[in-house]
Short mmCIF file of C-alpha atoms in Angstrom, two decimals:
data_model
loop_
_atom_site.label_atom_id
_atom_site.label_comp_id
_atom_site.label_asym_id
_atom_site.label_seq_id
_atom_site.Cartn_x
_atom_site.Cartn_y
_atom_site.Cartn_z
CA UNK A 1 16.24 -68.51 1.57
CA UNK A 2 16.67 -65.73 3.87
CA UNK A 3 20.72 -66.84 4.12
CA UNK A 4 20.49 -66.65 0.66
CA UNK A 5 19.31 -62.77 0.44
CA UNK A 6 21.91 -61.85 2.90
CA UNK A 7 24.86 -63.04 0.80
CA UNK A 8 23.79 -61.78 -2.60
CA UNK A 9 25.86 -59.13 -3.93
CA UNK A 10 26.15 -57.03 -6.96
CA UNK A 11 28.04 -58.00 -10.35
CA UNK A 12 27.12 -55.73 -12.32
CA UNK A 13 23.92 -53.40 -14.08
CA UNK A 14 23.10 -54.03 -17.54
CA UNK A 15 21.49 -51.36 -19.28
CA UNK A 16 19.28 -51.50 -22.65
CA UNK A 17 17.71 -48.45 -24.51
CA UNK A 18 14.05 -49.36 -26.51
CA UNK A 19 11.92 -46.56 -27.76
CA UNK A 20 8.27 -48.62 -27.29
CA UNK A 21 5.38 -47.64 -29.31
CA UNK A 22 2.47 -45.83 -27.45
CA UNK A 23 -1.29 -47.02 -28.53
CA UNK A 24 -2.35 -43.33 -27.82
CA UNK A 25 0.46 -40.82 -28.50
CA UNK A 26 0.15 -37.88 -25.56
CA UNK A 27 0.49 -34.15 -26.49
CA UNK A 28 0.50 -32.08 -23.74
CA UNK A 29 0.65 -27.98 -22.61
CA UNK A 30 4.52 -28.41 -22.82
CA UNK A 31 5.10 -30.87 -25.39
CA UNK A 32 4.27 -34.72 -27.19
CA UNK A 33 5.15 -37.85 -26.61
CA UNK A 34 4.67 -40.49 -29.50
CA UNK A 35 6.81 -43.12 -28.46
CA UNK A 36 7.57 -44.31 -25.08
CA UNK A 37 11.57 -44.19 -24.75
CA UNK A 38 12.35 -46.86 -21.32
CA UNK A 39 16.20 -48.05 -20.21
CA UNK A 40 15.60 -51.18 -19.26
CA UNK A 41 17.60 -52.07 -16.37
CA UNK A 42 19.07 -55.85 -15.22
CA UNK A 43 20.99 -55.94 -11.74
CA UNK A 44 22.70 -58.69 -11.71
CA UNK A 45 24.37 -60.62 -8.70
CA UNK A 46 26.63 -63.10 -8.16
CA UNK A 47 23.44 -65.49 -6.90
CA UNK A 48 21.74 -65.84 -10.39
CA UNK A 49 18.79 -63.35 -9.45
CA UNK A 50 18.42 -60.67 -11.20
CA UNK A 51 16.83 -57.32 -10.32
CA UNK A 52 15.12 -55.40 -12.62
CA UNK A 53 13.21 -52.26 -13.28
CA UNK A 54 13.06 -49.41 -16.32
CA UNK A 55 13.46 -45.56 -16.45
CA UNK A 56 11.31 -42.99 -18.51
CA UNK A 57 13.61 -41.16 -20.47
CA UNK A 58 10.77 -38.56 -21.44
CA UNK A 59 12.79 -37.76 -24.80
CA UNK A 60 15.35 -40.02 -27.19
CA UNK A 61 17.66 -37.60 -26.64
CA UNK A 62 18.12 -38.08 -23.03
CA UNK A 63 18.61 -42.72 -22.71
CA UNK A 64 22.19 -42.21 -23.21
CA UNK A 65 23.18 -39.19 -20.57
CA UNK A 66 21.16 -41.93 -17.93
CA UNK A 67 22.51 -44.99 -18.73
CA UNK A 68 25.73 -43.54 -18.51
CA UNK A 69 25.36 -42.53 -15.27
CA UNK A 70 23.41 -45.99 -13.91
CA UNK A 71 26.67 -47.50 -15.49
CA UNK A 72 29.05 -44.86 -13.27
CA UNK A 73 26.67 -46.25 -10.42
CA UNK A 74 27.11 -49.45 -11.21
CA UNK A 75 31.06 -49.74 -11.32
CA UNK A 76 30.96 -48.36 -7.57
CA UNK A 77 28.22 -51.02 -6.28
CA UNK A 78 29.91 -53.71 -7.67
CA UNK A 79 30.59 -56.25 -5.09
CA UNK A 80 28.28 -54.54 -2.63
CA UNK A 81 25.58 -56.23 -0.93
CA UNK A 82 22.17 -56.08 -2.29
CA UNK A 83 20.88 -53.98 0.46
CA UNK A 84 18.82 -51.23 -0.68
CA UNK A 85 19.65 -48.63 2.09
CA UNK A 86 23.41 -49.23 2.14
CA UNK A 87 23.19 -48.78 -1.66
CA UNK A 88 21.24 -45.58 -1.04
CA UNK A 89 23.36 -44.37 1.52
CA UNK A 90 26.95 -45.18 -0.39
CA UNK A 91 25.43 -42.97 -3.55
CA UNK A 92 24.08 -40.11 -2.13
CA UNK A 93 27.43 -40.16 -0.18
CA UNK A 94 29.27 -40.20 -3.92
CA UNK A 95 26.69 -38.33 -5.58
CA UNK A 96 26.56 -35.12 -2.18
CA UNK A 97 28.49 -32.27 -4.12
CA UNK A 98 27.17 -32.87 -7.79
CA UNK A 99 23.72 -32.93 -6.40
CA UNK A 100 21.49 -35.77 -5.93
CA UNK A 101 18.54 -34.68 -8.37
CA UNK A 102 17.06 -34.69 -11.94
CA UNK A 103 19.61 -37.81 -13.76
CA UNK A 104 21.74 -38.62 -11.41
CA UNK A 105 18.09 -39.46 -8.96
CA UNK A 106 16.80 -41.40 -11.49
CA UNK A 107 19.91 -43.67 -12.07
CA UNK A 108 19.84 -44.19 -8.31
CA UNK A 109 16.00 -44.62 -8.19
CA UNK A 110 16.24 -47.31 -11.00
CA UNK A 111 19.13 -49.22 -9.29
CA UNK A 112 17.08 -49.13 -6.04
CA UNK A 113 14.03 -50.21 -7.37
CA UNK A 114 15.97 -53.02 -9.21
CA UNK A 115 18.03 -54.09 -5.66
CA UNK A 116 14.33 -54.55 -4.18
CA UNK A 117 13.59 -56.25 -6.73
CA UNK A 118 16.58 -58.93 -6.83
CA UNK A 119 15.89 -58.68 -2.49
CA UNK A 120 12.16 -60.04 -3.21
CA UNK A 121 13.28 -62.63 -5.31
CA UNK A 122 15.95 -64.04 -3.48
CA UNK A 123 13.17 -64.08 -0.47
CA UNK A 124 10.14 -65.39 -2.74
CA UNK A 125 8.14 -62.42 -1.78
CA UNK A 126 6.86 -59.63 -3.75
CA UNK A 127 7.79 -56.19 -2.54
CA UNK A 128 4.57 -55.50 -1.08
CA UNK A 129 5.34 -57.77 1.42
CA UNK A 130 8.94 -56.88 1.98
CA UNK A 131 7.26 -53.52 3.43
CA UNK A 132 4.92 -54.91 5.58
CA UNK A 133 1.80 -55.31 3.53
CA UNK A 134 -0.28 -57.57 1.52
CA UNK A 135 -0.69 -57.31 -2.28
CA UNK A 136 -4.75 -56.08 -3.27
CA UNK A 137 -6.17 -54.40 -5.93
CA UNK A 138 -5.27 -51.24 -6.34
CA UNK A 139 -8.08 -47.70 -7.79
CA UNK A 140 -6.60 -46.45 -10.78
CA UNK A 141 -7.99 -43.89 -13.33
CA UNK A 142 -6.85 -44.17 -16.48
CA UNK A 143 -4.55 -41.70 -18.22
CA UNK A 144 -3.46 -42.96 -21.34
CA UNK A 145 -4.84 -40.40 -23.88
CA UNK A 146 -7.15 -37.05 -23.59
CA UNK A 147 -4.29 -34.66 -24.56
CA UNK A 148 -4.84 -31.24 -26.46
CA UNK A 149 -6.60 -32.64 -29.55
CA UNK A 150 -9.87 -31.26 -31.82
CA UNK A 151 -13.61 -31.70 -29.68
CA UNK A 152 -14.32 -34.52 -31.87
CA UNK A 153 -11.36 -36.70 -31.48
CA UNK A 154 -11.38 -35.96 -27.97
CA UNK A 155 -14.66 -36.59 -27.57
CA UNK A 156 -14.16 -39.87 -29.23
CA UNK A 157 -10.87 -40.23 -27.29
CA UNK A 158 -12.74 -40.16 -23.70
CA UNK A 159 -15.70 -42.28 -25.32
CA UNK A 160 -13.27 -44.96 -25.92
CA UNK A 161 -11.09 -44.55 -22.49
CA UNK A 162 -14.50 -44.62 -20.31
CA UNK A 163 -15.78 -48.16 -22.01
CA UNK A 164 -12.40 -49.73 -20.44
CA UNK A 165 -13.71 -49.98 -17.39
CA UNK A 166 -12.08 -47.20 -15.11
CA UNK A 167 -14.19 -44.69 -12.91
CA UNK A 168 -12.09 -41.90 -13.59
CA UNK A 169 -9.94 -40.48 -16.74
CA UNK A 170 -7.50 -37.34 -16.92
CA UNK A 171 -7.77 -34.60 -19.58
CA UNK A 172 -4.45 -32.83 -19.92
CA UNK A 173 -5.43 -28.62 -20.55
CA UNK A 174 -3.47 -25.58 -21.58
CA UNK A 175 -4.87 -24.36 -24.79
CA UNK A 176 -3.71 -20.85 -25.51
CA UNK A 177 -7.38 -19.77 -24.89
CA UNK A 178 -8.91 -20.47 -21.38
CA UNK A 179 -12.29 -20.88 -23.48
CA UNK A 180 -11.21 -23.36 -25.60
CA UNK A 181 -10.20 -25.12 -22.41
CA UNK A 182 -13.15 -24.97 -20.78
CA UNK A 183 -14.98 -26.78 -23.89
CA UNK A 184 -12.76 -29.61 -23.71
CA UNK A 185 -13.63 -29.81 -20.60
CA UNK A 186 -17.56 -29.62 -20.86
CA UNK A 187 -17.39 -32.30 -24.24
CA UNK A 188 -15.41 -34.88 -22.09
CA UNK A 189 -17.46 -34.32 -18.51
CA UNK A 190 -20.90 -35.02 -21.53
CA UNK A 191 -19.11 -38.29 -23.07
CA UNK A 192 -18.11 -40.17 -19.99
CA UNK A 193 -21.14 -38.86 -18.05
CA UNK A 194 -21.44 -37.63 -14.32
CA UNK A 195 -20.63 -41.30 -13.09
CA UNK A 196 -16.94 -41.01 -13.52
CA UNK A 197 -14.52 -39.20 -11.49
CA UNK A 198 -12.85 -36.62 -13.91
CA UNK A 199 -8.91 -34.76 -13.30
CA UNK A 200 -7.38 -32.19 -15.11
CA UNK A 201 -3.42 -31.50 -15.56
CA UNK A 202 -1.85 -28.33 -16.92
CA UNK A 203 1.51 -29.79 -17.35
CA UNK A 204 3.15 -26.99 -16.05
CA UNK A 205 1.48 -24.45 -18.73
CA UNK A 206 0.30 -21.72 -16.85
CA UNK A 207 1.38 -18.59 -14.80
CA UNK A 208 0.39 -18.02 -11.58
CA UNK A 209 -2.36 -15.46 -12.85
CA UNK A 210 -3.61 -17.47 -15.10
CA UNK A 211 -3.86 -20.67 -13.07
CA UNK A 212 -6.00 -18.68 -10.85
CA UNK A 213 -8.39 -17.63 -13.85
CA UNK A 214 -8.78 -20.68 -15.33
CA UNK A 215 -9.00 -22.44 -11.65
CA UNK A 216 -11.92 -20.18 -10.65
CA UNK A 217 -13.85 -20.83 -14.34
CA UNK A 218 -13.10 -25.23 -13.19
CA UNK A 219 -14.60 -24.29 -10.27
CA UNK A 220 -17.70 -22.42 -11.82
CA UNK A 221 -17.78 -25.67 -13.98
CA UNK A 222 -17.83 -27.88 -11.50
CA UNK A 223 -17.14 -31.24 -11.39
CA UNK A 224 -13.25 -31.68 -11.49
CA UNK A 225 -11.54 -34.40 -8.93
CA UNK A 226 -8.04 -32.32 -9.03
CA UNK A 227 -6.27 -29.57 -10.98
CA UNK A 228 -2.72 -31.14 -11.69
CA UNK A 229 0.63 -28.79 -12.06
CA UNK A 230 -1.25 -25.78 -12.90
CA UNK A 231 2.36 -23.61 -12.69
CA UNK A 232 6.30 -24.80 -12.93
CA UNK A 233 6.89 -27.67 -10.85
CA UNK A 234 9.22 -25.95 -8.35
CA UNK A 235 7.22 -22.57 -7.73
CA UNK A 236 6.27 -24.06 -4.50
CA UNK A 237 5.02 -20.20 -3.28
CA UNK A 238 3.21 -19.45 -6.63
CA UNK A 239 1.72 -23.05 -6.74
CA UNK A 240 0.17 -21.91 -2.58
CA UNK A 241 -1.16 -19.14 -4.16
CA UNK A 242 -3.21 -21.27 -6.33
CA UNK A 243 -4.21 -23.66 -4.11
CA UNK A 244 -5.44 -20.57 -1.87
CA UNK A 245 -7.39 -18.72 -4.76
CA UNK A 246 -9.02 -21.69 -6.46
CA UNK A 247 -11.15 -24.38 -4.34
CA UNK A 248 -10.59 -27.35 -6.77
CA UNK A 249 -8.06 -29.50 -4.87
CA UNK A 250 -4.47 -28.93 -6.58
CA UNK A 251 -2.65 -31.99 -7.25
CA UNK A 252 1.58 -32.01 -7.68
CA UNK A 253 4.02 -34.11 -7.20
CA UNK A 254 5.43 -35.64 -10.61
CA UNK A 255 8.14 -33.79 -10.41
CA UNK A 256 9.25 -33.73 -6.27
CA UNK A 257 13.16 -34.17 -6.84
CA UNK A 258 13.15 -36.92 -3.73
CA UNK A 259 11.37 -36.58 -0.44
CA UNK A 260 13.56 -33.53 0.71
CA UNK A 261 11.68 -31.76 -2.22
CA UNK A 262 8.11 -32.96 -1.11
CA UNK A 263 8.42 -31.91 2.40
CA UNK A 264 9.13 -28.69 1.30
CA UNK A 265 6.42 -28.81 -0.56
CA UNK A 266 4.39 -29.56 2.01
CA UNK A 267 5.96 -26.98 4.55
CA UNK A 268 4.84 -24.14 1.74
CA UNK A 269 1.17 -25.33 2.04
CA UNK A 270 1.26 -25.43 -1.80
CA UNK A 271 -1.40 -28.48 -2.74
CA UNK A 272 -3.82 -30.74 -1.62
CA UNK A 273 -2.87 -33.87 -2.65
CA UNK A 274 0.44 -35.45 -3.74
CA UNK A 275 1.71 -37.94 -6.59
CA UNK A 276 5.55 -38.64 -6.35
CA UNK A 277 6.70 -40.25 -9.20
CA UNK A 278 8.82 -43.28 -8.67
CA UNK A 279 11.63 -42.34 -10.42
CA UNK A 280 11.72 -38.74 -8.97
CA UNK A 281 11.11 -39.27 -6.01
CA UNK A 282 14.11 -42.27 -5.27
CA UNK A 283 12.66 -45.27 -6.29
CA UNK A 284 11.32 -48.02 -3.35
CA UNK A 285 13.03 -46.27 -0.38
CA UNK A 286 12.01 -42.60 -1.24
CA UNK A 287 8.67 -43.70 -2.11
CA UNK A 288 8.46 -45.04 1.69
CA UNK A 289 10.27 -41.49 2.90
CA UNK A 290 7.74 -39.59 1.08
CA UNK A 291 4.64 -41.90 2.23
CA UNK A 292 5.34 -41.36 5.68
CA UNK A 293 5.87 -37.84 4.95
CA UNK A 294 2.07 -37.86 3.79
CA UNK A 295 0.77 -39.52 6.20
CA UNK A 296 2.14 -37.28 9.07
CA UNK A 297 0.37 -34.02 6.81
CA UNK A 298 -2.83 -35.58 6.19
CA UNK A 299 -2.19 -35.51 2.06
CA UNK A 300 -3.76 -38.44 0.18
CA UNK A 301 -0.81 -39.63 -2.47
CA UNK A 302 -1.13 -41.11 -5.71
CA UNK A 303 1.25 -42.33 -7.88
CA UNK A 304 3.02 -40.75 -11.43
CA UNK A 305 3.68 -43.45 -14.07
CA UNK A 306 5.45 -46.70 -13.33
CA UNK A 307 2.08 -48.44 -12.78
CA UNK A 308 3.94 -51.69 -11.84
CA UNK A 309 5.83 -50.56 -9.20
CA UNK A 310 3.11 -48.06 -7.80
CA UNK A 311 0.51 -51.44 -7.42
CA UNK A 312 3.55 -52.90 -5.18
CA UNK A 313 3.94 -49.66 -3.28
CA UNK A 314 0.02 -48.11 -2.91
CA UNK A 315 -1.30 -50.86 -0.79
CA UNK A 316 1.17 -49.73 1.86
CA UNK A 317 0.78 -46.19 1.30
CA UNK A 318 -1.20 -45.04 4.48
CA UNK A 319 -2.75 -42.07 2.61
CA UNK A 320 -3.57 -44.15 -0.27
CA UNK A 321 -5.47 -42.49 -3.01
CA UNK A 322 -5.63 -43.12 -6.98
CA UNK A 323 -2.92 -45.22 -8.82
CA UNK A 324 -2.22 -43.58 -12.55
CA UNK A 325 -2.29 -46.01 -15.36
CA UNK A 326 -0.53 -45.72 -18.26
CA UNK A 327 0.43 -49.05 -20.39
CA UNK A 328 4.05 -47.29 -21.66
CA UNK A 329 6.15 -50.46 -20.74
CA UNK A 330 3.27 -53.17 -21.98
CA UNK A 331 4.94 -53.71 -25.60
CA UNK A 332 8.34 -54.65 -23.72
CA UNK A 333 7.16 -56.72 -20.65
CA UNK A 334 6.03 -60.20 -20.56
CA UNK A 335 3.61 -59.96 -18.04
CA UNK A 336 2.02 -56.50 -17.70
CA UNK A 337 -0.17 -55.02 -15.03
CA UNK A 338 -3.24 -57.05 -15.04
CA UNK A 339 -6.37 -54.76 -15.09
CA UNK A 340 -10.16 -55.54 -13.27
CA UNK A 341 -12.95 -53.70 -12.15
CA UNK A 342 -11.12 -50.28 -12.39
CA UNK A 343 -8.27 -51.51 -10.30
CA UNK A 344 -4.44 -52.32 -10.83
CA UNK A 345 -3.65 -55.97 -9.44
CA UNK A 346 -0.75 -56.63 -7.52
CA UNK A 347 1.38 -59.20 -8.78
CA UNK A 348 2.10 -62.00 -6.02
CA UNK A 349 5.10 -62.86 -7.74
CA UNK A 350 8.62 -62.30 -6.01
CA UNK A 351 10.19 -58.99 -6.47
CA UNK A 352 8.45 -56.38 -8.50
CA UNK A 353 6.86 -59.18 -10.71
CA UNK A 354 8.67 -57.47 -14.20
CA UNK A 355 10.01 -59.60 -16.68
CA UNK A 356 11.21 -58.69 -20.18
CA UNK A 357 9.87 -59.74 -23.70
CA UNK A 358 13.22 -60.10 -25.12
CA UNK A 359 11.64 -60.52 -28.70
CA UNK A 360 10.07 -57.18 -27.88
CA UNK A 361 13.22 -55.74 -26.96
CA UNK A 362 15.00 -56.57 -29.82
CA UNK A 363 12.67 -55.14 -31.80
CA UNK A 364 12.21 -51.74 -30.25
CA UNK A 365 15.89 -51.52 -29.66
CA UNK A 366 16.71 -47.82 -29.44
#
């Protein structure tokens, strides 16, 4: 098996575009999202295996721009070993005067995720094991719905979210009036009671000012796990400021550009926990970069999205902390993340564990 692994190379990357329908549509500070628009992504070697793993396109309008570039990728890699750092190494090499962030990170973070993937498989291991740990359960609040909505749906919303069997949910905030936040705060904190572990997230909505103001009235409130990208993601000084002024723990991370990104992040002393996103942040072998970068500051990190790859990469995270759960993918995967007790299971099967519905694909073809 392991002879195996070592010959398998790369023939080629197919790439598929589905828009998947969401059970709870999301609107946020900064915008909505109704459907769920994935690339699907199938390395495939000249062994049989194939690799495979899916992007979040946030927006229609961006799948094509990113499978074009996964398909530049792909051309280069063919005939290349499947050996995740070597594949790393040879793109960022390719990829060092156009800038290795926003799309053309995500293509390589997809084709990384999917060469770990293919790697497991060949071995019969899951990717949990491939980096040295064991696959468990994994905490995970749940954060499919409780955007900016009327009291009563919300209310409803959170009623609904706590009876699935989480300990924690995440309202998203922003309202144009701090007050109005602050009731949607108070109506969900009465519906799923004092038992459950409640975050917040901005999405980016507020200035640095106003962050502050609406921090200290969470505070005064009481009761909030984490305040999530109160300010733009890359104000790293205003976002220190913040964390400073307000003592709510701030929570960012979503949007780290890699793990060069996060440690400076970390140097500015701008949060108090951290949640790369798997995508972002380089797929399998940033995730493990950024980990250890965590560790070695004393940050717990949770994850952003991509709750099937996150339960493979969590259990191995030293700072481990909550696992976000969204069900985005679910329409489009034969298998998805099996849910108990408030936890995320880790698959045991090889590689990442992700198969496609190809029914399901065909149908939400984008």
């Amino acid at each position: 098996m392991v002879a195996k692994a070592e010959r398998l190379k790369i023939r080629s990357v197919r790439v598929r575009a589905v828009a998947a329908p969401m059970r709870r549509p999301l609107a946020t500070s900064t915008g909505a999202v109704t459907v769920a628009p994935l690339l699907l992504l199938d390395l495939q070697t000249d062994g049989g295996i194939t690799g495979r793993a899916y992007l979040f396109a946030i927006g229609r309008q961006n799948l094509r721009p990113i499978a074009a570039v996964v398909e530049i990728m792909a051309e280069m890699l063919k005939g290349d070993p499947v050996a995740p750092f070597e594949i790393e190494r040879k793109l960022r090499s390719k990829h060092t005067l156009l800038g290795v962030h926003n799309i053309v990170l995500f293509a390589m973070a997809g084709i990384d995720m999917c060469a770990w993937d293919a790697l497991g498989q060949a071995l019969g291991q899951p990717v949990v094991r491939l980096l040295g740990g064991s696959p468990r359960p994994v905490l995970a609040y749940n954060s499919k719905g409780l955007g900016i909505q009327p009291l009563r749906a919300l209310v409803r919303e959170a009623e609904e979210l706590a009876a699935e069997g989480f300990s924690a949910v995440k309202l998203r905030l922003g309202r144009p009036k701090a007050e109005d936040d602050l009731a949607a705060l108070r109506a969900v904190r009465k519906a799923i009671g004092t038992g459950m572990t409640l975050m917040v997230d901005f999405n980016q909505g507020l200035s640095v000012a106003e962050a502050v103001r609406r921090g200290r009235m969470i505070d005064e409130a009481g009761g909030v796990h984490w305040i999530e990208e109160p300010i733009r993601a890359d104000d790293f000084a205003g976002c220190a400021k913040v964390a400073r002024e307000v003592a709510t723990p701030v929570q960012i991370g979503e949007n780290f550009m890699g793990p060069e990104q996060m440690a400076q992040a970390i140097a500015a002393g701008c949060c108090d926990y951290v949640m790369p996103d798997a995508q972002r942040i380089g797929g399998v072998t940033g995730w493990m970069r950024a980990a250890a970068l965590a560790q070695g500051a004393g940050l717990e990190m949770s994850s952003h999205l991509f709750a099937e790859a996150s339960a493979q990469l969590l259990p191995v995270t030293p700072t481990c902390h909550w696992l976000e759960y969204v069900d985005w993918a679910d329409p489009v995967l034969k298998e998805p993340p099996e849910l108990r007790n408030g936890h995320v299971l880790c698959p045991s099967r090889p590689g990442l564990g992700m198969d496609w519905d190809e029914k399901a694909v065909k149908k939400y073809a984008a």
